[in-house]
mmCIF file of C-alpha atoms in Angstrom:
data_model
loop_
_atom_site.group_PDB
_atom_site.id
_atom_site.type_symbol
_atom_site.label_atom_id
_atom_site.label_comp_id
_atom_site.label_asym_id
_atom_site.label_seq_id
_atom_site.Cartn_x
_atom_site.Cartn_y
_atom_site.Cartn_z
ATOM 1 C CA UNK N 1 11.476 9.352 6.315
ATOM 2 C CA UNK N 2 12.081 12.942 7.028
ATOM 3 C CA UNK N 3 11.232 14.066 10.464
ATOM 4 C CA UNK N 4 9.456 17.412 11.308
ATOM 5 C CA UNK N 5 9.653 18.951 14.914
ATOM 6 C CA UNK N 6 7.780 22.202 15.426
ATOM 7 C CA UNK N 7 7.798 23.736 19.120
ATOM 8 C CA UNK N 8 6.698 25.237 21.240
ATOM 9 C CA UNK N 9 3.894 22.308 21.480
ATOM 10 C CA UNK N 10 1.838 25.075 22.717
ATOM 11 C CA UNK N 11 1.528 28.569 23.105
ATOM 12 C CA UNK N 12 -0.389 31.041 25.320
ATOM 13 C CA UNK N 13 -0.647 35.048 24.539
ATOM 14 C CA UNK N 14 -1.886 38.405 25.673
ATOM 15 C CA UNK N 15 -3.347 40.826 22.277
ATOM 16 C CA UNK N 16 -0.317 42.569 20.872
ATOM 17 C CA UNK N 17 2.379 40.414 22.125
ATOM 18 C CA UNK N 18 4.764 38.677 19.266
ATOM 19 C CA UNK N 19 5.937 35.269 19.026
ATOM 20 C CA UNK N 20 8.134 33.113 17.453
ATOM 21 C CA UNK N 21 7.451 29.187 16.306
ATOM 22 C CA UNK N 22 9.985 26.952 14.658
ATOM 23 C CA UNK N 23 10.215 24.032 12.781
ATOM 24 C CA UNK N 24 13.340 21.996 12.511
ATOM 25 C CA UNK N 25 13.264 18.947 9.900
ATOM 26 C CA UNK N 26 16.007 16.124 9.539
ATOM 27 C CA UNK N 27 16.699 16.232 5.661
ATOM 28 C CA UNK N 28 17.672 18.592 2.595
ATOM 29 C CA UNK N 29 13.973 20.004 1.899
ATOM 30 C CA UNK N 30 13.002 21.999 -1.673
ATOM 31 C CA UNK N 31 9.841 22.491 -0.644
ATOM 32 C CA UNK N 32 8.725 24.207 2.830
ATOM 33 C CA UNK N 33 5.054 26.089 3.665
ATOM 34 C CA UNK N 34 3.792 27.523 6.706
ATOM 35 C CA UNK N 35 0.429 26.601 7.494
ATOM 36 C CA UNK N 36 -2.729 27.942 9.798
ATOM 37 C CA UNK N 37 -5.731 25.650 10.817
ATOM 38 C CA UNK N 38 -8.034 27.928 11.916
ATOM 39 C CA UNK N 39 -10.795 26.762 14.681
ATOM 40 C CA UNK N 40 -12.937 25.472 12.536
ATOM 41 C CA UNK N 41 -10.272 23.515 10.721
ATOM 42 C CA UNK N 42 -9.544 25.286 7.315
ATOM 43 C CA UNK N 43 -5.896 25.227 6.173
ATOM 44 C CA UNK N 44 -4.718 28.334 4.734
ATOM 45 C CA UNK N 45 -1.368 28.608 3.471
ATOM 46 C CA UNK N 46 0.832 31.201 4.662
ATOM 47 C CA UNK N 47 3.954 31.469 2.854
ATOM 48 C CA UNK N 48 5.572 28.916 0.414
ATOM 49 C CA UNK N 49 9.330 29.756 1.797
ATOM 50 C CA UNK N 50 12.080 26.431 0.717
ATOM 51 C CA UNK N 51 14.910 29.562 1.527
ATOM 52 C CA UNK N 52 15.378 32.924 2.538
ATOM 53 C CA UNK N 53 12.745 35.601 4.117
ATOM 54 C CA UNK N 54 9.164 36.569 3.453
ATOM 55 C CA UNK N 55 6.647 39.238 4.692
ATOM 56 C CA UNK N 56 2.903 39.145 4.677
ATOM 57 C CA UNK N 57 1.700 41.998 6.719
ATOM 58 C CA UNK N 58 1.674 41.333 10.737
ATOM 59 C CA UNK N 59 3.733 37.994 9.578
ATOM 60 C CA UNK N 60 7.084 36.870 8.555
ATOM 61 C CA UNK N 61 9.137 33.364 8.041
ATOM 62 C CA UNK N 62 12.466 32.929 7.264
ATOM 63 C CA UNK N 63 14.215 29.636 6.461
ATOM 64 C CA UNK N 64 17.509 28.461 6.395
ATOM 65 C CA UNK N 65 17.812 25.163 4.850
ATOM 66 C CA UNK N 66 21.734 24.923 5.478
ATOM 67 C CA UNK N 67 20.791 24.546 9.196
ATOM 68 C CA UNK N 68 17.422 23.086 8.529
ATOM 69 C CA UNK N 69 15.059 25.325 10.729
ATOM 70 C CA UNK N 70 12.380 27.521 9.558
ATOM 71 C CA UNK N 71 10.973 30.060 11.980
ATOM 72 C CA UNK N 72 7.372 31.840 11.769
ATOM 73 C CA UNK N 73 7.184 35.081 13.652
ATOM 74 C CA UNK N 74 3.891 37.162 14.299
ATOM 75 C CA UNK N 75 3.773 40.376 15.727
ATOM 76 C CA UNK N 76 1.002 42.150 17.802
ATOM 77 C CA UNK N 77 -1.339 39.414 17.828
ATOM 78 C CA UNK N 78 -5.308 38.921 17.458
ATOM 79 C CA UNK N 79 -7.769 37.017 18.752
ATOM 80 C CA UNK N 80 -8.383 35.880 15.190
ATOM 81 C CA UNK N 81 -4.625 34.352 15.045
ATOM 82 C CA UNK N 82 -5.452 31.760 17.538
ATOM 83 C CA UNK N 83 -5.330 28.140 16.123
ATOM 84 C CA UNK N 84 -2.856 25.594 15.078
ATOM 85 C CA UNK N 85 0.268 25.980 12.916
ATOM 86 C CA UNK N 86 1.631 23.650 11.024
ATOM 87 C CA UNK N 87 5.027 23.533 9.130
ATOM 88 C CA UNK N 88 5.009 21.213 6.192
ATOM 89 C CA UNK N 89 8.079 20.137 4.094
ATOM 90 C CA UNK N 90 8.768 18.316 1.167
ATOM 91 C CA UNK N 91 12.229 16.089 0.475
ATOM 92 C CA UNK N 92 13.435 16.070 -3.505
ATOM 93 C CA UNK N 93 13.612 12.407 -4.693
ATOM 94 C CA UNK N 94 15.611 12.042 -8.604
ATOM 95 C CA UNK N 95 15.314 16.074 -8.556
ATOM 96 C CA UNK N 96 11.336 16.363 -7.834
ATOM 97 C CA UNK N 97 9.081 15.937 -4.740
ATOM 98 C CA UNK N 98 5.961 16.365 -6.213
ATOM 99 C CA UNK N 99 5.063 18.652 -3.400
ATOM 100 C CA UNK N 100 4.358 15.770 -1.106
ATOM 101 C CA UNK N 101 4.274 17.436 2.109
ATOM 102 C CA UNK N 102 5.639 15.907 5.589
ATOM 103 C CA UNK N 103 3.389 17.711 8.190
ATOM 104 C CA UNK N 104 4.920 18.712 11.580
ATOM 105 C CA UNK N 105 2.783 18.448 14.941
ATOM 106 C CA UNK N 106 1.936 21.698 14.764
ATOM 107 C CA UNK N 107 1.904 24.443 17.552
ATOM 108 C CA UNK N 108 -1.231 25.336 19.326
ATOM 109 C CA UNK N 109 -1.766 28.952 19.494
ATOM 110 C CA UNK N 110 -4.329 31.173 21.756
ATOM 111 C CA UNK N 111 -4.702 34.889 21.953
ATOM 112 C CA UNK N 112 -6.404 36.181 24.691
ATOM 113 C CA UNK N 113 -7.999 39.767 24.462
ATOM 114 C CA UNK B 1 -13.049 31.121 -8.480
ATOM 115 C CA UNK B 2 -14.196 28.966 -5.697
ATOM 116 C CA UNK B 3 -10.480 26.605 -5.086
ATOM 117 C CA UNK B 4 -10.669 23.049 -3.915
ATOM 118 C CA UNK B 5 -14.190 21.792 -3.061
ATOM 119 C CA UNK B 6 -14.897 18.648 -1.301
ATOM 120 C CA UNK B 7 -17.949 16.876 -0.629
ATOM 121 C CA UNK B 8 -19.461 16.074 2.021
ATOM 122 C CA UNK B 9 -18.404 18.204 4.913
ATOM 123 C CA UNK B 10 -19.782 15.282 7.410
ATOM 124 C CA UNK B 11 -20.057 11.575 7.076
ATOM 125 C CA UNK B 12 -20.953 8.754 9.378
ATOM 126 C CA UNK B 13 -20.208 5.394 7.762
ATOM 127 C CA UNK B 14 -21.229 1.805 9.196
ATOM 128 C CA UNK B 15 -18.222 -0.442 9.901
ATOM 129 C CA UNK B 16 -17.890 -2.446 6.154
ATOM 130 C CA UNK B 17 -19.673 0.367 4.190
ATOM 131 C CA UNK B 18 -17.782 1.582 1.330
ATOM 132 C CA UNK B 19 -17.925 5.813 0.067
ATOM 133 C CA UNK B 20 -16.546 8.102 -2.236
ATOM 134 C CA UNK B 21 -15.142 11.697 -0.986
ATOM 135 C CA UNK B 22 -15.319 13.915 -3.633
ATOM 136 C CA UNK B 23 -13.017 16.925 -4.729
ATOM 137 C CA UNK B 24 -12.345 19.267 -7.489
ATOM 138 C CA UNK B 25 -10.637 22.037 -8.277
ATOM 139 C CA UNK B 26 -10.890 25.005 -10.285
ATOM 140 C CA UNK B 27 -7.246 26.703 -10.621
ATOM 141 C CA UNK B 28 -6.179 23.964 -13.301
ATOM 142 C CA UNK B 29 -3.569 22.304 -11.199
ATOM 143 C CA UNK B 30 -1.254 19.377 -12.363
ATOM 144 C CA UNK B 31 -0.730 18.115 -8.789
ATOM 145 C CA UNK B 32 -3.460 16.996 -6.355
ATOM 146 C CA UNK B 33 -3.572 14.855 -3.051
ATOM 147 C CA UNK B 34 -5.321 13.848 0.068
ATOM 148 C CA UNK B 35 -4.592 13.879 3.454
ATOM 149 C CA UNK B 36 -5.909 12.579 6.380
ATOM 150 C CA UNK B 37 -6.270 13.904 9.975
ATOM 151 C CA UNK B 38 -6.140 12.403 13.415
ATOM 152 C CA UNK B 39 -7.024 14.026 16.641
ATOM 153 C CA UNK B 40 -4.006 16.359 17.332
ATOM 154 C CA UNK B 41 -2.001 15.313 15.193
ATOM 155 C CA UNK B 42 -0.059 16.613 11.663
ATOM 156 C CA UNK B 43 -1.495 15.676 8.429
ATOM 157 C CA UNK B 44 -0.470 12.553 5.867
ATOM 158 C CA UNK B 45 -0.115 12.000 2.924
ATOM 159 C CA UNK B 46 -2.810 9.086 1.094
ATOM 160 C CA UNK B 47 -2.475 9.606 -2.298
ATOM 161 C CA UNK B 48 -1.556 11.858 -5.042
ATOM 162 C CA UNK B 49 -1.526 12.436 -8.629
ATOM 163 C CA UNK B 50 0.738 14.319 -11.018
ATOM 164 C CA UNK B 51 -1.589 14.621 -13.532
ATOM 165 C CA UNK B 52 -4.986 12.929 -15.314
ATOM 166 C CA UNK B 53 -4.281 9.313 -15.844
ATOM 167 C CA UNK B 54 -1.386 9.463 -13.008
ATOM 168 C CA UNK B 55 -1.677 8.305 -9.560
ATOM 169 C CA UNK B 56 0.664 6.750 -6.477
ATOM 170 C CA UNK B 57 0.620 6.158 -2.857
ATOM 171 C CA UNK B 58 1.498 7.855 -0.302
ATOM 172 C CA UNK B 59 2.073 7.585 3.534
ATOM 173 C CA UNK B 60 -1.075 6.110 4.342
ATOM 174 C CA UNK B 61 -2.850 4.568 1.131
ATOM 175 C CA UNK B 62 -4.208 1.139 3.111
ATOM 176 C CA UNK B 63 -8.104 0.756 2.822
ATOM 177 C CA UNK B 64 -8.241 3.825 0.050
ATOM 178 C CA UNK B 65 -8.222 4.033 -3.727
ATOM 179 C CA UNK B 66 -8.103 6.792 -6.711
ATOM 180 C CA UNK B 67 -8.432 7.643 -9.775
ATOM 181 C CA UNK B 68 -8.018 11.131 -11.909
ATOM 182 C CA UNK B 69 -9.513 11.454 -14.866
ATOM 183 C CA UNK B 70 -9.514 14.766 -15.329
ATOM 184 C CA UNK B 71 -7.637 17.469 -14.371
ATOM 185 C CA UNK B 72 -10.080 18.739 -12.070
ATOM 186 C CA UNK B 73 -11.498 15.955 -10.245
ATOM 187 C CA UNK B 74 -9.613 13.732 -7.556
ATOM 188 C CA UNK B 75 -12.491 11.515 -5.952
ATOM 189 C CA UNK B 76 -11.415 9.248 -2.987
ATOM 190 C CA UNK B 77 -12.400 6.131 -2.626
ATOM 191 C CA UNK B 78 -12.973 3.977 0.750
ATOM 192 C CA UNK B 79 -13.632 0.305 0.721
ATOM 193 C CA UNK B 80 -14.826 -1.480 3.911
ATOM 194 C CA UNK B 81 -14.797 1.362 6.080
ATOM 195 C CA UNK B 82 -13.161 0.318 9.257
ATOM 196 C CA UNK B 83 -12.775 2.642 12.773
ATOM 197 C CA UNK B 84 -9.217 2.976 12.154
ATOM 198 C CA UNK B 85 -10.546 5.210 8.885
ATOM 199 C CA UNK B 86 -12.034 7.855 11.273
ATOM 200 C CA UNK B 87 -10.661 11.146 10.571
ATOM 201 C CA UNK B 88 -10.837 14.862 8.874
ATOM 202 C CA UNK B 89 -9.870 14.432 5.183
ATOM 203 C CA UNK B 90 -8.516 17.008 3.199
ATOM 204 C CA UNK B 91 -7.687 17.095 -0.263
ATOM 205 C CA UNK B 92 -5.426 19.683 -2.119
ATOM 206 C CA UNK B 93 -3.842 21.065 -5.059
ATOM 207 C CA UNK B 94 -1.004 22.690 -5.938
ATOM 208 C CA UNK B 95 0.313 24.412 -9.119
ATOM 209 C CA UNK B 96 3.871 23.321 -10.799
ATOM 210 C CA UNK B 97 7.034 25.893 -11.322
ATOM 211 C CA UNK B 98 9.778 23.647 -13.388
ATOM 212 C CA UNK B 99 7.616 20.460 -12.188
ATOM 213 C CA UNK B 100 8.495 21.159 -8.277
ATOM 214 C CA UNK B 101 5.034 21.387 -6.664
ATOM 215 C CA UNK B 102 5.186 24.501 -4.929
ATOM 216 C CA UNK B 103 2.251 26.175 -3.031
ATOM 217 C CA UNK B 104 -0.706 23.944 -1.820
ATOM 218 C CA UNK B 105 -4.175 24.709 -1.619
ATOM 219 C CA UNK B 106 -6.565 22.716 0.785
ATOM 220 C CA UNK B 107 -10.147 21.934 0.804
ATOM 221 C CA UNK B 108 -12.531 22.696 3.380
ATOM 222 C CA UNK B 109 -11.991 18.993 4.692
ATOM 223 C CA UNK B 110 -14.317 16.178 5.407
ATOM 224 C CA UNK B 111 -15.823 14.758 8.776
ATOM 225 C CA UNK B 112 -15.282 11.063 8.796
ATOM 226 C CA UNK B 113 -16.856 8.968 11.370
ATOM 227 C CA UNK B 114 -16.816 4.912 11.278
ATOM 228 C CA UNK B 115 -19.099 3.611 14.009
#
């Protein structure tokens, strides 16, 4: 099956700094979503982003499935951004995937004040 | 509009005890699955359904079983709960552009333990 890395593994931050996380993945994709478990575990979905760039506020992805990377960048962080993000992928089987999502590791995020 | 609601939010199960996990959802979504959890790790993939009447496997469907017979509801089932089943389940649902399943929404999860 498809393989999703994400890095860095883990990340430490200082309020207001900006970061970058990426996810690479092994196989043509038509589905990609950005994902943030919060500390007390709710997924909420970030951006729905198989191609090109997106903006939500303080956050942006962009994805270039030609290369197969995805990157998630977010810019003068909170305390409230801390927790876990997760890239998730899906690989098109006879022209569908269903949305059947391959989850990455994830990357462990903490803002300090 | 309240999303994807599971019940419970915590369960301890005896080893060979058998429950259901309940979801539903309210945003009239075609595609639903559920996912399971381990300590530090990604999620994957049980089982999902295209639609009422439709189910299939996914990464992960050994010691589970579903059914959908409606649109809305998506109940999990586990059979002879064994350690190996405990975990954070999460089921989802996602809405269909040109029958590509495109954004997903998760539930709230569920607290699994098997002791």
């Amino acid at each position: 099956g498809i393989q999703v890395e994400q890095s860095p593994p883990d990340l430490i931050l200082q309020e207001g700094a900006n970061s970058t996380l990426r996810c690479n993945f092994s196989d043509s994709v038509n589905n990609l979503q950005w994902f943030h478990q919060n500390p007390w575990g709710q997924l909420i979905n970030l951006f729905y982003i198989p191609s090109g760039t997106k903006q939500n506020g303080r956050l942006s992805a962009t994805t270039v499935a030609t290369e197969r990377y995805s990157l998630l960048y977010i810019s003068s962080s909170q305390t409230t951004d801390s927790g876990v993000y997760f890239c998730a992928v899906a690989v098109p089987r006879g022209g569908t995937s269903y949305g059947k999502l391959t989850f990455g590791q994830g990357t462990i995020l903490t803002v300090h004040p | 509009n309240a999303g994807v609601t599971q019940t419970p939010k915590f369960r301890i199960l005896k080893i060979g005890q058998s429950m259901t996990l309940q979801c539903t959802q309210d945003m009239n979504h075609n595609y639903m699955y559920w996912y399971r959890q381990d300590p530090g790790m990604g999620l994957k993939l049980i089982y999902y359904s295209v639609g009422a009447g439709i189910t299939d496997k996914g990464e992960v469907p050994n010691g589970y079983n579903v059914s959908r017979s409606t649109t809305e509801d998506f109940p999990l089932r586990l059979e002879l709960a064994a350690p190996s089943q405990t975990s954070v389940y999460f089921c989802a649902s996602s809405y269909t552009a040109r029958g590509l399943g495109v954004r997903a929404f998760f539930g709230q999860g569920t607290r699994l333990t098997v002791v």
